[in-house]
Short mmCIF file of C-alpha atoms in Angstrom, two decimals:
data_model
loop_
_atom_site.label_atom_id
_atom_site.label_comp_id
_atom_site.label_asym_id
_atom_site.label_seq_id
_atom_site.Cartn_x
_atom_site.Cartn_y
_atom_site.Cartn_z
CA MET A 266 12.85 -14.54 -1.79
CA SER A 267 10.93 -12.67 0.86
CA TRP A 268 11.34 -13.92 4.43
CA ASP A 269 7.68 -15.01 4.61
CA GLN A 270 7.48 -16.80 1.26
CA ASN A 271 7.41 -20.60 1.03
CA GLU A 272 6.72 -23.00 3.85
CA LEU A 273 9.30 -24.35 6.21
CA THR A 274 10.58 -27.83 5.40
CA SER A 275 10.68 -30.94 7.52
CA GLY A 276 14.11 -32.49 7.87
CA PRO A 277 17.32 -32.19 9.85
CA LEU A 278 17.19 -28.40 10.21
CA PRO A 279 15.05 -27.28 13.19
CA LEU A 280 12.16 -24.97 12.43
CA TRP A 281 13.59 -22.21 14.63
CA TRP A 282 16.87 -22.41 12.69
CA GLN A 283 15.04 -22.03 9.37
CA ILE A 284 13.13 -18.99 10.63
CA ALA A 285 16.29 -17.40 11.99
CA ASP A 286 18.04 -18.03 8.67
CA ARG A 287 15.19 -16.41 6.73
CA LEU A 288 15.29 -13.31 8.93
CA ARG A 289 19.10 -13.17 8.90
CA LYS A 290 19.15 -13.13 5.10
CA ALA A 291 16.43 -10.47 5.05
CA ILE A 292 18.55 -8.28 7.34
CA GLU A 293 21.62 -8.82 5.15
CA ALA A 294 19.58 -7.92 2.05
CA GLY A 295 18.43 -4.68 3.67
CA ASP A 296 14.77 -5.68 3.94
CA PHE A 297 15.00 -4.76 7.62
CA LYS A 298 17.21 -1.75 8.29
CA PRO A 299 18.98 -0.76 11.54
CA GLY A 300 16.46 0.48 14.05
CA GLU A 301 13.51 -1.29 12.42
CA ALA A 302 11.63 -4.05 14.22
CA LEU A 303 11.49 -7.64 13.03
CA PRO A 304 8.16 -9.47 12.92
CA SER A 305 6.88 -10.25 16.40
CA GLU A 306 6.65 -13.74 17.87
CA SER A 307 2.90 -13.74 17.24
CA ARG A 308 3.47 -12.72 13.60
CA LEU A 309 5.99 -15.53 13.13
CA ASN A 310 3.50 -17.95 14.67
CA GLU A 311 0.86 -16.79 12.22
CA VAL A 312 3.09 -16.96 9.12
CA PHE A 313 4.80 -20.28 9.81
CA GLY A 314 2.30 -22.07 12.00
CA VAL A 315 4.86 -22.69 14.74
CA SER A 316 4.66 -22.46 18.49
CA ARG A 317 5.58 -19.35 20.44
CA THR A 318 8.57 -21.24 21.84
CA THR A 319 9.89 -21.90 18.32
CA ALA A 320 9.44 -18.27 17.27
CA ARG A 321 11.18 -17.07 20.42
CA ALA A 322 14.09 -19.46 19.82
CA ALA A 323 14.61 -18.00 16.33
CA LEU A 324 14.72 -14.44 17.66
CA ASP A 325 16.94 -15.50 20.55
CA ARG A 326 19.43 -16.89 18.05
CA LEU A 327 19.58 -13.59 16.14
CA GLU A 328 20.09 -11.72 19.39
CA GLN A 329 22.96 -14.06 20.33
CA GLU A 330 24.56 -13.30 16.95
CA GLY A 331 24.41 -9.57 17.66
CA LEU A 332 21.96 -8.85 14.84
CA ILE A 333 19.07 -7.63 16.98
CA VAL A 334 18.32 -6.35 20.45
CA ARG A 335 15.08 -7.10 22.31
CA ARG A 336 13.41 -4.06 23.86
CA SER A 337 10.33 -4.25 26.04
CA GLY A 338 7.44 -2.55 24.27
CA LYS A 339 9.44 -2.10 21.05
CA GLY A 340 10.10 -5.65 19.91
CA SER A 341 13.20 -7.05 18.22
CA LEU A 342 15.17 -4.12 16.77
CA VAL A 343 17.79 -4.60 14.07
CA LEU A 344 21.26 -3.41 15.04
CA ALA A 345 23.78 -1.73 12.77
CA PRO A 346 26.48 -4.13 11.54
CA GLN A 347 29.36 -4.58 13.96
CA VAL A 348 32.77 -3.20 13.06
CA GLU A 349 35.46 -5.88 13.30
CA GLN A 350 39.04 -5.07 14.36
CA PRO A 351 41.84 -7.63 13.87
CA LEU A 352 43.90 -7.82 17.04
CA THR A 353 47.19 -7.98 15.14
CA ARG A 354 46.85 -4.55 13.50
CA LEU A 355 47.55 -1.22 15.17
CA SER A 356 45.70 1.68 13.58
CA GLY A 357 44.03 4.91 14.54
CA PHE A 358 40.25 5.16 14.68
CA ALA A 359 39.96 7.20 11.46
CA GLU A 360 42.05 4.69 9.51
CA ASP A 361 40.15 1.78 11.04
CA MET A 362 36.78 3.21 10.02
CA ARG A 363 37.94 4.29 6.56
CA GLN A 364 39.01 0.73 5.75
CA ARG A 365 35.45 -0.37 6.53
CA GLY A 366 33.76 2.24 4.39
CA LEU A 367 32.60 4.27 7.40
CA THR A 368 33.11 7.97 8.07
CA ALA A 369 34.89 8.73 11.33
CA SER A 370 34.26 11.87 13.36
CA TYR A 371 35.02 13.02 16.89
CA ARG A 372 33.59 15.09 19.70
CA THR A 373 36.01 16.26 22.36
CA LEU A 374 34.47 16.21 25.81
CA THR A 375 37.50 17.42 27.82
CA ALA A 376 41.15 18.15 27.06
CA GLY A 377 43.94 19.60 29.19
CA PHE A 378 46.79 18.88 31.57
CA GLU A 379 45.86 16.85 34.63
CA ARG A 380 47.62 14.70 37.17
CA ALA A 381 48.01 11.31 35.52
CA SER A 382 46.21 8.37 37.06
CA ALA A 383 48.42 5.70 38.64
CA GLU A 384 47.54 3.37 35.78
CA ALA A 385 48.46 5.93 33.12
CA ALA A 386 51.68 7.01 34.88
CA GLU A 387 52.90 3.43 35.05
CA ALA A 388 52.08 2.79 31.38
CA LEU A 389 53.81 6.00 30.25
CA GLY A 390 56.86 5.54 32.47
CA ILE A 391 56.41 8.85 34.30
CA ALA A 392 56.56 9.56 37.99
CA PRO A 393 53.32 9.18 39.97
CA GLU A 394 51.27 12.36 40.28
CA THR A 395 53.01 13.90 37.24
CA ASP A 396 50.87 16.03 34.95
CA ALA A 397 50.07 14.63 31.50
CA PHE A 398 47.80 15.80 28.71
CA ARG A 399 44.42 14.13 29.10
CA ILE A 400 41.94 13.88 26.22
CA TYR A 401 38.45 12.44 26.53
CA ARG A 402 36.68 12.08 23.17
CA LEU A 403 33.65 10.42 21.72
CA LEU A 404 34.55 8.35 18.65
CA ILE A 405 31.77 8.37 16.06
CA ALA A 406 31.19 6.24 12.94
CA ASP A 407 28.65 7.36 10.34
CA GLY A 408 27.13 9.76 12.84
CA ARG A 409 26.60 7.18 15.59
CA PRO A 410 28.62 6.75 18.82
CA MET A 411 31.13 3.91 18.60
CA ALA A 412 33.43 4.40 21.60
CA ALA A 413 34.56 6.73 24.35
CA CYS A 414 38.33 7.20 24.37
CA LEU A 415 40.42 8.49 27.27
CA SER A 416 43.99 9.25 26.13
CA TRP A 417 47.04 10.30 28.17
CA ILE A 418 50.12 11.82 26.52
CA PRO A 419 53.37 12.62 28.38
CA ALA A 420 54.02 16.36 28.58
CA GLN A 421 57.53 16.00 27.16
CA ARG A 422 56.07 14.57 23.98
CA LEU A 423 54.13 17.76 23.30
CA GLY A 424 56.80 20.38 23.96
CA ASN A 425 55.18 23.80 23.69
CA ARG A 426 52.34 22.60 21.45
CA THR A 427 49.00 21.16 22.58
CA PRO A 428 46.10 20.16 20.33
CA THR A 429 43.12 22.46 20.25
CA THR A 430 39.57 21.20 20.60
CA GLY A 431 39.04 22.03 16.93
CA GLU A 432 42.03 19.92 15.91
CA LEU A 433 40.91 17.01 18.06
CA ASP A 434 37.39 17.20 16.64
CA SER A 435 38.56 17.31 13.05
CA GLY A 436 41.10 14.51 12.73
CA SER A 437 43.22 11.66 13.95
CA LEU A 438 45.22 12.09 17.16
CA TYR A 439 47.89 9.77 15.75
CA ALA A 440 48.25 12.01 12.69
CA TRP A 441 48.40 15.16 14.83
CA LEU A 442 51.14 13.71 17.06
CA GLU A 443 53.20 12.72 14.03
CA THR A 444 52.74 16.04 12.22
CA HIS A 445 53.23 18.45 15.12
CA CYS A 446 55.39 16.51 17.58
CA GLY A 447 57.31 14.08 15.40
CA ALA A 448 55.93 11.24 17.53
CA ARG A 449 54.88 8.33 15.35
CA ILE A 450 53.18 5.39 17.05
CA VAL A 451 54.47 2.25 15.35
CA ALA A 452 53.75 -0.50 17.88
CA GLY A 453 51.94 -1.17 21.09
CA SER A 454 50.32 -3.58 23.46
CA GLU A 455 46.64 -3.93 24.21
CA MET A 456 44.56 -5.65 26.85
CA ILE A 457 40.85 -6.21 26.21
CA GLU A 458 38.19 -7.02 28.77
CA ALA A 459 34.44 -6.90 29.12
CA ALA A 460 32.77 -4.35 31.37
CA ILE A 461 29.36 -2.98 32.22
CA ALA A 462 28.69 0.63 31.29
CA ASP A 463 28.19 2.86 34.30
CA PRO A 464 25.68 5.73 33.98
CA ALA A 465 28.33 8.26 32.88
CA VAL A 466 29.76 6.04 30.12
CA ALA A 467 26.27 4.93 29.08
CA ASP A 468 25.21 8.56 28.66
CA VAL A 469 28.21 9.33 26.43
CA LEU A 470 27.71 6.21 24.29
CA ASP A 471 23.91 6.61 24.14
CA ILE A 472 23.22 3.14 25.55
CA PRO A 473 21.27 1.99 28.60
CA ALA A 474 23.23 1.91 31.86
CA GLY A 475 24.36 -1.63 32.54
CA SER A 476 24.92 -2.44 28.84
CA ALA A 477 27.91 -4.53 27.84
CA THR A 478 31.04 -2.75 26.59
CA LEU A 479 34.47 -3.85 25.39
CA VAL A 480 37.34 -2.04 27.12
CA ALA A 481 40.70 -1.84 25.35
CA ARG A 482 43.70 -0.55 27.33
CA ARG A 483 46.39 0.37 24.80
CA ARG A 484 49.96 1.54 25.20
CA GLY A 485 51.43 3.01 22.01
CA VAL A 486 55.17 3.43 21.52
CA ASP A 487 57.45 5.00 18.89
CA GLY A 488 60.22 3.36 16.88
CA SER A 489 62.62 3.47 19.83
CA GLY A 490 60.09 1.86 22.16
CA GLU A 491 59.35 5.05 24.10
CA PRO A 492 55.71 5.56 25.21
CA VAL A 493 53.70 8.09 23.22
CA GLU A 494 50.13 7.46 24.39
CA TYR A 495 48.16 5.42 26.90
CA ALA A 496 44.50 5.05 26.02
CA VAL A 497 41.46 3.42 27.58
CA VAL A 498 38.80 2.92 24.90
CA ARG A 499 35.31 1.79 25.82
CA PHE A 500 33.52 0.37 22.77
CA ARG A 501 29.82 -0.32 22.40
CA ALA A 502 29.65 -4.11 22.31
CA ASP A 503 26.67 -3.97 19.96
CA ARG A 504 28.73 -2.07 17.34
CA TYR A 505 32.29 -3.35 17.68
CA ARG A 506 34.08 -6.65 17.99
CA PHE A 507 37.67 -7.86 17.85
CA ARG A 508 39.03 -10.72 15.77
CA VAL A 509 42.18 -12.79 16.20
CA ASP A 510 43.43 -15.27 13.59
CA LEU A 511 44.87 -18.45 15.06
CA VAL A 512 47.29 -20.97 13.58
CA ARG A 513 47.90 -24.41 14.99
CA GLU A 514 51.52 -25.47 14.72
#
């Protein structure tokens, strides 16, 4: 059924809810693709004979659900489906995307030895102001920016081998560390918080400055509990979300 077929029904379900449900199902069916605009408030008023307030409430609901974004002069634009990451599973970006049917790729922005930040030094258990290998990469899913990742790796973990830009652009950092350094990340801890994208981060992620992001600070360790990597990953909140399964005892 097309979104604009059949009249709305009177009953317990509010009119705005029915309109939102029609549009939601149309998005799920692919009638409106990412980047396309939904019908305007005035078009919804015309089709369903509702007030502007009702039409706005329906679109507001879809925006709250992360299905659309409202842009001045452009209307209500459909967003690409969000990628969902369970909080109980540790995986690299490539593996995470592959499990969701998406193609992961990377673009290395900077890579080299630098003095570790105080935050990174503490997480890695190295002395303050010690050099560590710093990697700043753009993480991409199906050709679109997903996150900006800043990784720190202790120098002793690398030995005489450092990843080239070509290697970082072509594959998983976790896989490279395991293959070339014998360092396999098997566990870790992660802290997640919300943050506003500053102009530099916004430019990398191709979002407006001031947009919401999810920041994950992750410490990865090997089988003996020794730190292998400390990463700060800034995800686009319109493309990524975390999930945690809860059990009441």
